[in-house]
DNA sequence: AAAATTATGTCAGCCATATTGACATAATTA
DNA sequence: TAATTATGTCAATATGGCTGACATAATTTT
């Protein structure tokens, strides 16, 4: 009857039950709105999400090198270049020659950059807090464990890297 | 001493404590890897993430109209156009003239589209399940509540819309 | 010391995905 | 009949990715 080449609508099948569409969609919607918060702010600075991500990680990991930033963002050098240059040219980020290895450029936010990073993070933080309360989350640690477990195992080191001590000179570098 | 115009590195301040950087970053990393799963598959079809999102929602909300799809994806008609056209031309999605309003085009996946949607969702679902187990999540409902609470309140209706009953003809439409 | 490697920067070009604004058509509603 | 609505399409533009090639300086290896 129905030629197999003529496309026709199709119903869900039994296998659909095996797939966790609920959480897949919830993650999509949650992240969609989570990232929408800073957009309005960024537009006022003629910045985009790419600038946001760079600024965020430089703020959180002061002294980060270019190579490390590329690994965290999972983008290429060329993709980073323009965005980073703009942030430097407009005084949000500075580069410092690496003390151990002078080829490296350690990245730091300026006061201006720190302020903007904070301003961008604030609405996101508020959204998170509101959601935690609204959902009546008691076990916040469980939520953190879940999100961390969503990360590729070999990349989880990136998650644990936030500026704990303050002195990062001993953390990185293959001084053998 | 230090001219205020010359950018210099800057330290974290007290306000940083008020911001939930931990969860902000966890969301970033979790979502980064969550979306990376389907990419390898999509590349084999010469599709991108835009195709994935369209296919996902058409699969999950059969009979969705173009306007509804635009609202869910939060993109413009023109952004959708090319991607949707490609999916239709290659037989993954079909349009059916709306029965109530013949201006509308109801969107449906074909069998081919359904298969691909499922194939794309599978690794994501597996990642979620692995993370739930690994994190020892007992209260899955709490996680769902949290994610849903992250969504803008006025947009939460979109979250609840998945095809529950199977018969969707009575769910939507403004028949009073 | 010379050679190889590494970290960074830059150039040129390409692609995917998003945007806005304008306009056309058909169908519905007023 | 007139206005509105749902969709489609055209043109132009922006952003943020990509690859490949090449240059420079600094470090490491030989």
mmCIF file of C-alpha atoms in Angstrom, chain B:
data_model
loop_
_atom_site.group_PDB
_atom_site.id
_atom_site.type_symbol
_atom_site.label_atom_id
_atom_site.label_comp_id
_atom_site.label_asym_id
_atom_site.label_seq_id
_atom_site.Cartn_x
_atom_site.Cartn_y
_atom_site.Cartn_z
ATOM 1 C CA UNK B 1 51.188 54.454 42.048
ATOM 2 C CA UNK B 2 49.150 52.289 39.801
ATOM 3 C CA UNK B 3 47.354 54.260 37.158
ATOM 4 C CA UNK B 4 43.731 53.184 37.123
ATOM 5 C CA UNK B 5 43.823 53.019 33.352
ATOM 6 C CA UNK B 6 46.558 50.464 33.146
ATOM 7 C CA UNK B 7 44.949 47.036 33.526
ATOM 8 C CA UNK B 8 46.441 44.887 36.197
ATOM 9 C CA UNK B 9 45.533 41.512 37.640
ATOM 10 C CA UNK B 10 42.889 41.470 40.278
ATOM 11 C CA UNK B 11 42.074 39.179 43.158
ATOM 12 C CA UNK B 12 38.769 37.644 44.149
ATOM 13 C CA UNK B 13 36.715 39.715 46.540
ATOM 14 C CA UNK B 14 34.324 39.087 49.330
ATOM 15 C CA UNK B 15 31.289 39.189 47.041
ATOM 16 C CA UNK B 16 32.537 36.094 45.281
ATOM 17 C CA UNK B 17 31.358 34.132 48.270
ATOM 18 C CA UNK B 18 27.765 35.006 47.500
ATOM 19 C CA UNK B 19 27.913 33.472 44.076
ATOM 20 C CA UNK B 20 27.376 29.790 43.539
ATOM 21 C CA UNK B 21 30.259 29.254 41.181
ATOM 22 C CA UNK B 22 30.372 25.564 41.999
ATOM 23 C CA UNK B 23 26.972 24.761 40.539
ATOM 24 C CA UNK B 24 27.398 27.243 37.712
ATOM 25 C CA UNK B 25 30.471 25.403 36.549
ATOM 26 C CA UNK B 26 29.040 21.977 37.144
ATOM 27 C CA UNK B 27 26.115 22.865 34.931
ATOM 28 C CA UNK B 28 28.497 24.083 32.275
ATOM 29 C CA UNK B 29 30.632 20.964 32.318
ATOM 30 C CA UNK B 30 27.731 18.569 32.597
ATOM 31 C CA UNK B 31 25.919 20.138 29.690
ATOM 32 C CA UNK B 32 29.056 20.419 27.605
ATOM 33 C CA UNK B 33 29.610 16.684 27.712
ATOM 34 C CA UNK B 34 25.927 15.826 27.623
ATOM 35 C CA UNK B 35 25.580 17.546 24.266
ATOM 36 C CA UNK B 36 28.806 16.084 22.967
ATOM 37 C CA UNK B 37 27.318 12.602 22.820
ATOM 38 C CA UNK B 38 25.148 12.992 19.742
ATOM 39 C CA UNK B 39 27.655 15.058 17.799
ATOM 40 C CA UNK B 40 29.597 12.139 16.425
ATOM 41 C CA UNK B 41 26.401 10.544 15.178
ATOM 42 C CA UNK B 42 25.124 13.757 13.646
ATOM 43 C CA UNK B 43 28.328 14.330 11.735
ATOM 44 C CA UNK B 44 27.740 11.075 9.865
ATOM 45 C CA UNK B 45 24.446 12.446 8.596
ATOM 46 C CA UNK B 46 25.795 15.908 7.798
ATOM 47 C CA UNK B 47 23.527 17.289 10.449
ATOM 48 C CA UNK B 48 24.287 19.641 13.296
ATOM 49 C CA UNK B 49 22.869 20.322 16.702
ATOM 50 C CA UNK B 50 20.143 22.424 15.209
ATOM 51 C CA UNK B 51 18.841 19.396 13.335
ATOM 52 C CA UNK B 52 19.047 17.386 16.512
ATOM 53 C CA UNK B 53 16.918 19.796 18.477
ATOM 54 C CA UNK B 54 14.281 19.986 15.789
ATOM 55 C CA UNK B 55 14.169 16.243 15.355
ATOM 56 C CA UNK B 56 13.978 15.705 19.083
ATOM 57 C CA UNK B 57 10.984 17.923 19.618
ATOM 58 C CA UNK B 58 9.131 16.792 16.533
ATOM 59 C CA UNK B 59 9.649 13.235 17.702
ATOM 60 C CA UNK B 60 8.469 13.998 21.191
ATOM 61 C CA UNK B 61 5.562 16.220 20.263
ATOM 62 C CA UNK B 62 4.082 14.751 17.108
ATOM 63 C CA UNK B 63 1.797 17.155 15.360
ATOM 64 C CA UNK B 64 3.671 20.158 16.707
ATOM 65 C CA UNK B 65 3.183 23.216 14.528
ATOM 66 C CA UNK B 66 5.976 25.375 13.204
ATOM 67 C CA UNK B 67 5.037 28.212 15.541
ATOM 68 C CA UNK B 68 5.101 25.940 18.560
ATOM 69 C CA UNK B 69 8.466 24.604 17.561
ATOM 70 C CA UNK B 70 9.856 28.108 17.302
ATOM 71 C CA UNK B 71 8.660 28.875 20.812
ATOM 72 C CA UNK B 72 10.224 25.777 22.251
ATOM 73 C CA UNK B 73 13.547 26.272 20.534
ATOM 74 C CA UNK B 74 13.537 30.005 21.128
ATOM 75 C CA UNK B 75 14.879 30.768 17.697
ATOM 76 C CA UNK B 76 13.493 32.678 14.758
ATOM 77 C CA UNK B 77 11.584 31.386 11.788
ATOM 78 C CA UNK B 78 14.509 31.985 9.484
ATOM 79 C CA UNK B 79 16.887 30.068 11.673
ATOM 80 C CA UNK B 80 14.557 27.127 11.662
ATOM 81 C CA UNK B 81 13.806 27.277 7.955
ATOM 82 C CA UNK B 82 16.920 25.783 6.456
ATOM 83 C CA UNK B 83 17.300 23.109 9.076
ATOM 84 C CA UNK B 84 13.689 22.040 8.894
ATOM 85 C CA UNK B 85 13.784 22.057 5.123
ATOM 86 C CA UNK B 86 16.777 19.751 5.145
ATOM 87 C CA UNK B 87 15.073 17.364 7.517
ATOM 88 C CA UNK B 88 12.008 17.314 5.318
ATOM 89 C CA UNK B 89 13.934 16.988 2.061
ATOM 90 C CA UNK B 90 15.902 14.070 3.399
ATOM 91 C CA UNK B 91 12.821 12.324 4.704
ATOM 92 C CA UNK B 92 13.223 12.575 8.451
ATOM 93 C CA UNK B 93 10.263 14.855 9.055
ATOM 94 C CA UNK B 94 6.983 15.351 7.246
ATOM 95 C CA UNK B 95 4.519 18.192 7.275
ATOM 96 C CA UNK B 96 0.805 17.639 7.347
ATOM 97 C CA UNK B 97 -1.692 20.345 6.783
ATOM 98 C CA UNK B 98 -3.390 21.179 10.038
ATOM 99 C CA UNK B 99 -6.874 19.676 10.253
ATOM 100 C CA UNK B 100 -8.414 22.457 12.289
ATOM 101 C CA UNK B 101 -6.484 25.282 10.694
ATOM 102 C CA UNK B 102 -5.218 24.546 7.239
ATOM 103 C CA UNK B 103 -2.631 27.300 7.427
ATOM 104 C CA UNK B 104 -0.772 25.319 10.036
ATOM 105 C CA UNK B 105 1.715 22.583 9.237
ATOM 106 C CA UNK B 106 1.790 19.818 11.743
ATOM 107 C CA UNK B 107 5.180 18.202 11.990
ATOM 108 C CA UNK B 108 5.787 14.493 12.369
ATOM 109 C CA UNK B 109 8.861 12.307 12.255
ATOM 110 C CA UNK B 110 8.970 9.542 9.716
ATOM 111 C CA UNK B 111 10.102 6.075 10.641
ATOM 112 C CA UNK B 112 13.569 7.126 9.564
ATOM 113 C CA UNK B 113 13.313 10.251 11.686
ATOM 114 C CA UNK B 114 12.099 8.305 14.644
ATOM 115 C CA UNK B 115 15.032 5.941 14.396
ATOM 116 C CA UNK B 116 17.524 8.757 14.271
ATOM 117 C CA UNK B 117 15.893 10.612 17.130
ATOM 118 C CA UNK B 118 16.155 7.476 19.192
ATOM 119 C CA UNK B 119 19.743 6.851 18.197
ATOM 120 C CA UNK B 120 20.657 10.367 19.241
ATOM 121 C CA UNK B 121 18.838 10.133 22.545
ATOM 122 C CA UNK B 122 20.307 6.808 23.515
ATOM 123 C CA UNK B 123 23.838 7.859 24.471
ATOM 124 C CA UNK B 124 22.435 10.794 26.364
ATOM 125 C CA UNK B 125 20.072 8.546 28.221
ATOM 126 C CA UNK B 126 22.870 6.162 29.037
ATOM 127 C CA UNK B 127 25.002 8.974 30.341
ATOM 128 C CA UNK B 128 22.177 10.136 32.556
ATOM 129 C CA UNK B 129 21.528 6.680 33.914
ATOM 130 C CA UNK B 130 25.186 6.076 34.575
ATOM 131 C CA UNK B 131 25.397 9.395 36.401
ATOM 132 C CA UNK B 132 22.307 8.659 38.473
ATOM 133 C CA UNK B 133 23.807 5.374 39.547
ATOM 134 C CA UNK B 134 27.292 6.642 40.071
ATOM 135 C CA UNK B 135 26.044 9.525 42.177
ATOM 136 C CA UNK B 136 23.771 7.193 44.075
ATOM 137 C CA UNK B 137 20.736 9.331 43.435
ATOM 138 C CA UNK B 138 17.809 8.014 45.424
ATOM 139 C CA UNK B 139 15.502 10.952 45.001
ATOM 140 C CA UNK B 140 15.218 11.290 41.277
ATOM 141 C CA UNK B 141 12.082 13.362 41.659
ATOM 142 C CA UNK B 142 14.055 16.005 43.517
ATOM 143 C CA UNK B 143 16.442 16.293 40.593
ATOM 144 C CA UNK B 144 13.533 16.706 38.216
ATOM 145 C CA UNK B 145 11.983 19.334 40.435
ATOM 146 C CA UNK B 146 15.240 21.238 40.536
ATOM 147 C CA UNK B 147 15.728 21.209 36.786
ATOM 148 C CA UNK B 148 12.182 22.248 36.192
ATOM 149 C CA UNK B 149 12.502 25.042 38.725
ATOM 150 C CA UNK B 150 15.456 26.304 36.706
ATOM 151 C CA UNK B 151 13.121 27.029 33.811
ATOM 152 C CA UNK B 152 11.493 30.425 33.486
ATOM 153 C CA UNK B 153 8.082 30.095 35.136
ATOM 154 C CA UNK B 154 6.211 31.400 32.123
ATOM 155 C CA UNK B 155 7.858 28.779 29.948
ATOM 156 C CA UNK B 156 7.309 25.783 32.164
ATOM 157 C CA UNK B 157 4.230 24.749 30.243
ATOM 158 C CA UNK B 158 6.618 23.661 27.491
ATOM 159 C CA UNK B 159 8.249 21.225 29.857
ATOM 160 C CA UNK B 160 5.032 19.474 30.722
ATOM 161 C CA UNK B 161 3.961 18.979 27.178
ATOM 162 C CA UNK B 162 5.490 15.606 26.251
ATOM 163 C CA UNK B 163 3.222 12.998 24.697
ATOM 164 C CA UNK B 164 1.734 11.429 27.753
ATOM 165 C CA UNK B 165 -1.425 9.732 26.622
ATOM 166 C CA UNK B 166 -0.497 8.786 23.121
ATOM 167 C CA UNK B 167 -3.571 10.474 21.773
ATOM 168 C CA UNK B 168 -2.536 14.065 21.461
ATOM 169 C CA UNK B 169 -5.325 15.300 19.276
ATOM 170 C CA UNK B 170 -7.269 16.392 22.274
ATOM 171 C CA UNK B 171 -4.401 17.944 24.181
ATOM 172 C CA UNK B 172 -3.625 20.911 22.062
ATOM 173 C CA UNK B 173 -5.576 23.325 19.988
ATOM 174 C CA UNK B 174 -7.719 26.137 21.071
ATOM 175 C CA UNK B 175 -11.043 24.459 20.501
ATOM 176 C CA UNK B 176 -12.297 26.784 23.186
#
